[in-house]
mmCIF file of C-alpha atoms (C1' of nucleotides) in Angstrom:
data_model
loop_
_atom_site.group_PDB
_atom_site.id
_atom_site.type_symbol
_atom_site.label_atom_id
_atom_site.label_comp_id
_atom_site.label_asym_id
_atom_site.label_seq_id
_atom_site.Cartn_x
_atom_site.Cartn_y
_atom_site.Cartn_z
ATOM 1 C CA UNK Z 1 29.363 117.901 12.231
ATOM 2 C CA UNK Z 2 28.346 121.434 13.302
ATOM 3 C CA UNK Z 3 25.204 121.953 15.344
ATOM 4 C CA UNK Z 4 22.213 123.533 13.634
ATOM 5 C CA UNK Z 5 22.399 127.332 13.997
ATOM 6 C CA UNK Z 6 19.857 129.442 15.845
ATOM 7 C CA UNK Z 7 18.496 130.792 12.543
ATOM 8 C CA UNK Z 8 17.273 127.282 11.724
ATOM 9 C CA UNK Z 9 14.886 127.354 14.674
ATOM 10 C CA UNK Z 10 13.621 130.907 14.326
ATOM 11 C CA UNK Z 11 11.156 130.346 11.508
ATOM 12 C CA UNK Z 12 7.481 130.413 12.459
ATOM 13 C CA UNK Z 13 6.765 127.755 9.803
ATOM 14 C CA UNK Z 14 6.988 124.747 12.099
ATOM 15 C CA UNK Z 15 5.600 122.446 9.390
ATOM 16 C CA UNK Z 16 8.516 123.303 7.120
ATOM 17 C CA UNK Z 17 10.984 122.831 9.964
ATOM 18 C CA UNK Z 18 9.505 119.386 10.613
ATOM 19 C CA UNK Z 19 10.432 118.489 7.021
ATOM 20 C CA UNK Z 20 13.908 119.986 7.295
ATOM 21 C CA UNK Z 21 14.671 118.048 10.476
ATOM 22 C CA UNK Z 22 14.566 114.805 8.487
ATOM 23 C CA UNK Z 23 18.138 113.621 7.917
ATOM 24 C CA UNK Z 24 19.472 115.668 10.850
ATOM 25 C CA UNK Z 25 21.607 113.895 13.469
ATOM 26 C CA UNK Z 26 20.309 113.732 17.029
ATOM 27 C CA UNK Z 27 23.364 113.389 19.247
ATOM 28 C CA UNK Z 28 23.281 112.690 22.984
ATOM 29 C CA UNK Z 29 26.080 112.532 25.497
ATOM 30 C CA UNK Z 30 24.384 111.213 28.593
ATOM 31 C CA UNK Z 31 25.762 108.988 31.326
ATOM 32 C CA UNK Z 32 29.207 109.192 29.766
ATOM 33 C CA UNK Z 33 28.020 107.573 26.541
ATOM 34 C CA UNK Z 34 27.719 109.257 23.162
ATOM 35 C CA UNK Z 35 24.908 107.938 21.006
ATOM 36 C CA UNK Z 36 23.727 109.166 17.611
ATOM 37 C CA UNK Z 37 20.559 108.689 15.589
ATOM 38 C CA UNK Z 38 19.485 110.139 12.245
ATOM 39 C CA UNK Z 39 15.998 111.632 12.291
ATOM 40 C CA UNK Z 40 13.665 109.843 9.864
ATOM 41 C CA UNK Z 41 10.183 110.748 11.185
ATOM 42 C CA UNK Z 42 8.732 113.951 12.678
ATOM 43 C CA UNK Z 43 5.430 115.642 13.542
ATOM 44 C CA UNK Z 44 4.644 119.360 13.785
ATOM 45 C CA UNK Z 45 2.643 120.874 16.678
ATOM 46 C CA UNK Z 46 1.639 124.506 16.532
ATOM 47 C CA UNK Z 47 0.069 126.730 19.162
ATOM 48 C CA UNK Z 48 -2.220 128.523 19.416
ATOM 49 C CA UNK Z 49 -4.473 127.174 16.641
ATOM 50 C CA UNK Z 50 -3.605 123.449 16.812
ATOM 51 C CA UNK Z 51 -5.704 121.680 19.416
ATOM 52 C CA UNK Z 52 -3.408 118.642 19.432
ATOM 53 C CA UNK Z 53 -0.591 120.849 20.732
ATOM 54 C CA UNK Z 54 -0.092 120.948 24.508
ATOM 55 C CA UNK Z 55 0.118 124.740 24.282
ATOM 56 C CA UNK Z 56 -3.134 124.974 22.317
ATOM 57 C CA UNK Z 57 -4.875 128.314 22.728
ATOM 58 C CA UNK Z 58 -1.577 129.510 24.226
ATOM 59 C CA UNK Z 59 -2.349 127.642 27.406
ATOM 60 C CA UNK Z 60 0.658 128.304 29.564
ATOM 61 C CA UNK Z 61 1.553 125.896 32.361
ATOM 62 C CA UNK Z 62 4.696 124.862 34.184
ATOM 63 C CA UNK Z 63 5.067 121.906 31.841
ATOM 64 C CA UNK Z 64 4.569 123.779 28.572
ATOM 65 C CA UNK Z 65 6.563 126.849 29.582
ATOM 66 C CA UNK Z 66 9.630 125.678 27.662
ATOM 67 C CA UNK Z 67 7.574 125.644 24.447
ATOM 68 C CA UNK Z 68 7.073 129.381 24.837
ATOM 69 C CA UNK Z 69 10.826 129.934 25.050
ATOM 70 C CA UNK Z 70 13.349 130.397 22.242
ATOM 71 C CA UNK Z 71 13.524 127.785 19.510
ATOM 72 C CA UNK Z 72 16.424 125.343 19.616
ATOM 73 C CA UNK Z 73 15.656 123.876 23.037
ATOM 74 C CA UNK Z 74 14.301 120.485 24.069
ATOM 75 C CA UNK Z 75 10.770 119.852 25.296
ATOM 76 C CA UNK Z 76 10.563 116.436 26.933
ATOM 77 C CA UNK Z 77 7.445 115.192 28.690
ATOM 78 C CA UNK Z 78 6.138 111.964 30.161
ATOM 79 C CA UNK Z 79 3.420 110.252 28.147
ATOM 80 C CA UNK Z 80 1.044 107.652 29.646
ATOM 81 C CA UNK Z 81 3.227 107.658 32.738
ATOM 82 C CA UNK Z 82 5.722 105.491 30.901
ATOM 83 C CA UNK Z 83 7.324 107.112 27.865
ATOM 84 C CA UNK Z 84 9.554 110.137 27.586
ATOM 85 C CA UNK Z 85 8.747 112.022 24.353
ATOM 86 C CA UNK Z 86 11.366 114.307 22.846
ATOM 87 C CA UNK Z 87 10.425 117.484 20.962
ATOM 88 C CA UNK Z 88 12.390 120.303 19.383
ATOM 89 C CA UNK Z 89 11.025 123.738 20.311
ATOM 90 C CA UNK Z 90 10.931 126.162 17.370
ATOM 91 C CA UNK Z 91 9.998 129.796 16.630
ATOM 92 C CA UNK Z 92 10.957 132.929 18.621
ATOM 93 C CA UNK Z 93 10.006 133.465 22.251
ATOM 94 C CA UNK Z 94 6.267 133.420 23.062
ATOM 95 C CA UNK Z 95 5.379 131.405 19.961
ATOM 96 C CA UNK Z 96 4.828 127.853 21.217
ATOM 97 C CA UNK Z 97 5.748 125.567 18.335
ATOM 98 C CA UNK Z 98 7.434 122.172 18.564
ATOM 99 C CA UNK Z 99 8.421 119.204 16.437
ATOM 100 C CA UNK Z 100 7.995 115.735 17.926
ATOM 101 C CA UNK Z 101 10.796 113.388 16.885
ATOM 102 C CA UNK Z 102 9.016 110.091 16.190
ATOM 103 C CA UNK Z 103 11.814 107.875 14.911
ATOM 104 C CA UNK Z 104 15.535 107.811 14.233
ATOM 105 C CA UNK Z 105 17.864 105.461 12.407
ATOM 106 C CA UNK Z 106 20.565 104.217 14.816
ATOM 107 C CA UNK Z 107 23.946 105.507 13.688
ATOM 108 C CA UNK Z 108 26.555 105.360 16.451
ATOM 109 C CA UNK Z 109 27.099 103.287 19.589
ATOM 110 C CA UNK Z 110 24.340 100.768 18.936
ATOM 111 C CA UNK Z 111 25.650 98.624 21.793
ATOM 112 C CA UNK Z 112 24.688 101.222 24.369
ATOM 113 C CA UNK Z 113 21.305 101.763 22.726
ATOM 114 C CA UNK Z 114 20.581 98.033 22.827
ATOM 115 C CA UNK Z 115 21.569 97.900 26.484
ATOM 116 C CA UNK Z 116 19.323 100.840 27.394
ATOM 117 C CA UNK Z 117 16.426 99.166 25.597
ATOM 118 C CA UNK Z 118 17.107 95.789 27.179
ATOM 119 C CA UNK Z 119 17.632 94.206 23.775
ATOM 120 C CA UNK Z 120 20.310 91.853 22.481
ATOM 121 C CA UNK Z 121 19.860 92.028 18.709
ATOM 122 C CA UNK Z 122 19.359 94.888 16.299
ATOM 123 C CA UNK Z 123 15.679 95.268 15.417
ATOM 124 C CA UNK Z 124 13.257 97.940 14.353
ATOM 125 C CA UNK Z 125 11.905 98.478 17.840
ATOM 126 C CA UNK Z 126 15.287 99.840 18.926
ATOM 127 C CA UNK Z 127 14.433 103.390 17.855
ATOM 128 C CA UNK Z 128 11.295 103.342 15.634
ATOM 129 C CA UNK Z 129 8.879 105.198 17.900
ATOM 130 C CA UNK Z 130 8.979 108.382 20.006
ATOM 131 C CA UNK Z 131 9.187 106.562 23.333
ATOM 132 C CA UNK Z 132 11.665 104.029 22.004
ATOM 133 C CA UNK Z 133 14.203 106.472 20.623
ATOM 134 C CA UNK Z 134 14.195 108.480 23.837
ATOM 135 C CA UNK Z 135 15.012 105.387 25.828
ATOM 136 C CA UNK Z 136 17.713 104.303 23.364
ATOM 137 C CA UNK Z 137 19.361 107.718 23.429
ATOM 138 C CA UNK Z 138 19.019 108.172 27.198
ATOM 139 C CA UNK Z 139 16.624 111.126 27.021
ATOM 140 C CA UNK Z 140 14.310 111.683 29.993
ATOM 141 C CA UNK Z 141 12.070 114.512 31.184
ATOM 142 C CA UNK Z 142 14.907 115.858 33.305
ATOM 143 C CA UNK Z 143 16.523 117.103 30.083
ATOM 144 C CA UNK Z 144 13.573 119.283 29.108
ATOM 145 C CA UNK Z 145 14.826 122.791 28.411
ATOM 146 C CA UNK Z 146 18.264 121.666 27.210
ATOM 147 C CA UNK Z 147 19.878 123.971 24.630
ATOM 148 C CA UNK Z 148 20.283 121.861 21.483
ATOM 149 C CA UNK Z 149 22.523 124.353 19.688
ATOM 150 C CA UNK Z 150 25.643 124.204 21.869
ATOM 151 C CA UNK Z 151 28.481 121.976 20.588
ATOM 152 C CA UNK Z 152 29.048 120.476 24.054
ATOM 153 C CA UNK Z 153 25.402 120.110 25.028
ATOM 154 C CA UNK Z 154 24.301 116.689 26.345
ATOM 155 C CA UNK Z 155 21.602 116.726 23.644
ATOM 156 C CA UNK Z 156 22.212 118.463 20.333
ATOM 157 C CA UNK Z 157 21.216 118.520 16.685
ATOM 158 C CA UNK Z 158 23.926 118.293 14.037
ATOM 159 C CA UNK Z 159 23.781 118.937 10.314
ATOM 160 C CA UNK Z 160 22.989 115.768 8.431
ATOM 161 C CA UNK Z 161 22.103 114.849 4.903
ATOM 162 C CA UNK Z 162 19.622 116.949 2.979
ATOM 163 C CA UNK Z 163 16.509 114.906 2.209
ATOM 164 C CA UNK Z 164 15.009 115.908 -1.135
ATOM 165 C CA UNK Z 165 11.292 116.732 -1.295
ATOM 166 C CA UNK Z 166 10.717 113.728 -3.534
ATOM 167 C CA UNK Z 167 12.036 111.443 -0.778
ATOM 168 C CA UNK Z 168 9.691 112.813 1.890
ATOM 169 C CA UNK Z 169 6.264 111.312 2.574
ATOM 170 C CA UNK Z 170 3.561 112.904 4.714
ATOM 171 C CA UNK Z 171 0.347 111.891 6.447
ATOM 172 C CA UNK Z 172 -1.885 112.371 9.466
ATOM 173 C CA UNK Z 173 -0.306 112.624 12.866
ATOM 174 C CA UNK Z 174 -0.469 109.599 15.143
ATOM 175 C CA UNK Z 175 -2.534 109.408 18.309
ATOM 176 C CA UNK Z 176 -4.303 112.748 18.003
ATOM 177 C CA UNK Z 177 -7.843 111.521 17.250
ATOM 178 C CA UNK Z 178 -9.136 112.895 20.580
ATOM 179 C CA UNK Z 179 -8.330 116.393 19.317
ATOM 180 C CA UNK Z 180 -11.203 116.013 16.870
ATOM 181 C CA UNK Z 181 -11.887 117.720 13.557
ATOM 182 C CA UNK Z 182 -10.078 119.139 11.775
ATOM 183 C CA UNK Z 183 -6.900 118.851 13.812
ATOM 184 C CA UNK Z 184 -6.643 115.068 13.714
ATOM 185 C CA UNK Z 185 -6.437 115.081 9.925
ATOM 186 C CA UNK Z 186 -3.804 117.736 9.410
ATOM 187 C CA UNK Z 187 -0.999 116.061 7.388
ATOM 188 C CA UNK Z 188 1.780 117.204 9.651
ATOM 189 C CA UNK Z 189 3.639 113.916 10.017
ATOM 190 C CA UNK Z 190 6.662 113.503 7.803
ATOM 191 C CA UNK Z 191 8.998 110.597 7.185
ATOM 192 C CA UNK Z 192 11.795 109.464 4.897
ATOM 193 C CA UNK Z 193 10.062 107.334 2.276
ATOM 194 C CA UNK Z 194 12.632 104.600 1.877
ATOM 195 C CA UNK Z 195 13.691 104.348 5.508
ATOM 196 C CA UNK Z 196 12.949 101.096 7.311
ATOM 197 C CA UNK Z 197 13.290 102.891 10.650
ATOM 198 C CA UNK Z 198 9.982 104.798 10.624
ATOM 199 C CA UNK Z 199 7.427 103.881 13.293
ATOM 200 C CA UNK Z 200 4.702 102.549 10.984
ATOM 201 C "C1'" DA J 1 -7.841 116.815 47.870
ATOM 202 C "C1'" DA J 2 -9.247 113.953 44.359
ATOM 203 C "C1'" DG J 3 -9.910 112.223 39.771
ATOM 204 C "C1'" DA J 4 -9.464 111.910 34.764
ATOM 205 C "C1'" DG J 5 -6.850 111.211 30.894
ATOM 206 C "C1'" DG J 6 -2.801 111.175 27.775
ATOM 207 C "C1'" DA J 7 1.600 113.259 20.906
ATOM 208 C "C1'" DT J 8 2.879 105.011 23.487
ATOM 209 C "C1'" DG J 9 4.433 100.304 23.410
ATOM 210 C "C1'" DA J 10 4.015 95.514 24.391
ATOM 211 C "C1'" DA J 11 1.514 91.616 24.775
ATOM 212 C "C1'" DC J 12 -2.201 89.565 24.010
ATOM 213 C "C1'" DT J 13 -6.735 87.180 21.070
ATOM 214 C "C1'" DG F 1 -8.035 93.926 16.297
ATOM 215 C "C1'" DT F 2 -7.902 94.799 22.093
ATOM 216 C "C1'" DT F 3 -6.070 95.618 26.671
ATOM 217 C "C1'" DC F 4 -3.333 97.768 30.009
ATOM 218 C "C1'" DA F 5 0.774 99.381 32.480
ATOM 219 C "C1'" DT F 6 1.844 103.692 35.088
ATOM 220 C "C1'" DC F 7 2.346 108.549 36.795
ATOM 221 C "C1'" DC F 8 2.448 113.266 35.966
ATOM 222 C "C1'" DT F 9 -0.220 117.258 34.935
ATOM 223 C "C1'" DC F 10 -4.190 119.734 34.898
ATOM 224 C "C1'" DT F 11 -8.992 120.627 36.251
ATOM 225 C "C1'" DT F 12 -12.446 120.815 39.525
ATOM 226 C "C1'" DG F 13 -14.483 121.229 43.995
#
DNA sequence: AAGAGGATGAACT
DNA sequence: GTTCATCCTCTTG
């Protein structure tokens, strides 16, 4: 499958992009192993007006710098000192938008994913969660900034199946209560309705 | 230089 | 439902 083109990431409507990323294939080639997951759950984060976004108020730090770069690159950060969370940076340079990938459906090389997760049998906790899918696909903070649009990139996004609007559900984002009103209630989480691989 | 806290997940009661 | 592991980043002094 071809990688998503640069035009896909240039829109400043990060909420719409979060919907369009459903059904897209997340492909990694890390440690000599190719693994593939189909995106089934996403969340939109939008600076400068979204307080839940790390780049809220256009706060620019070494960590968030990649979010201010061109869309189509990876933003990976360490959460709670334990989990590596993978985001897709969107919008043109200096507009810090990103889509958190919250869950994927395992598609290719499940054996390697199981091994990375320390599991022996296929179960929902293989990839249904932002920290879980990163571990299954081998993504760590060291890959932050990776260009997702190159065909030979270690992390890339490939055209998948189009998910119709009627098959998409939405709701509040997870874990953003501390951001307070009204940010915590913005319905910027999207998932494939009939997928059993969503996080909750 | 030091301290607080986080876009989670697992293991509890 | 609750607790807590674990460490990097950012803020403050």
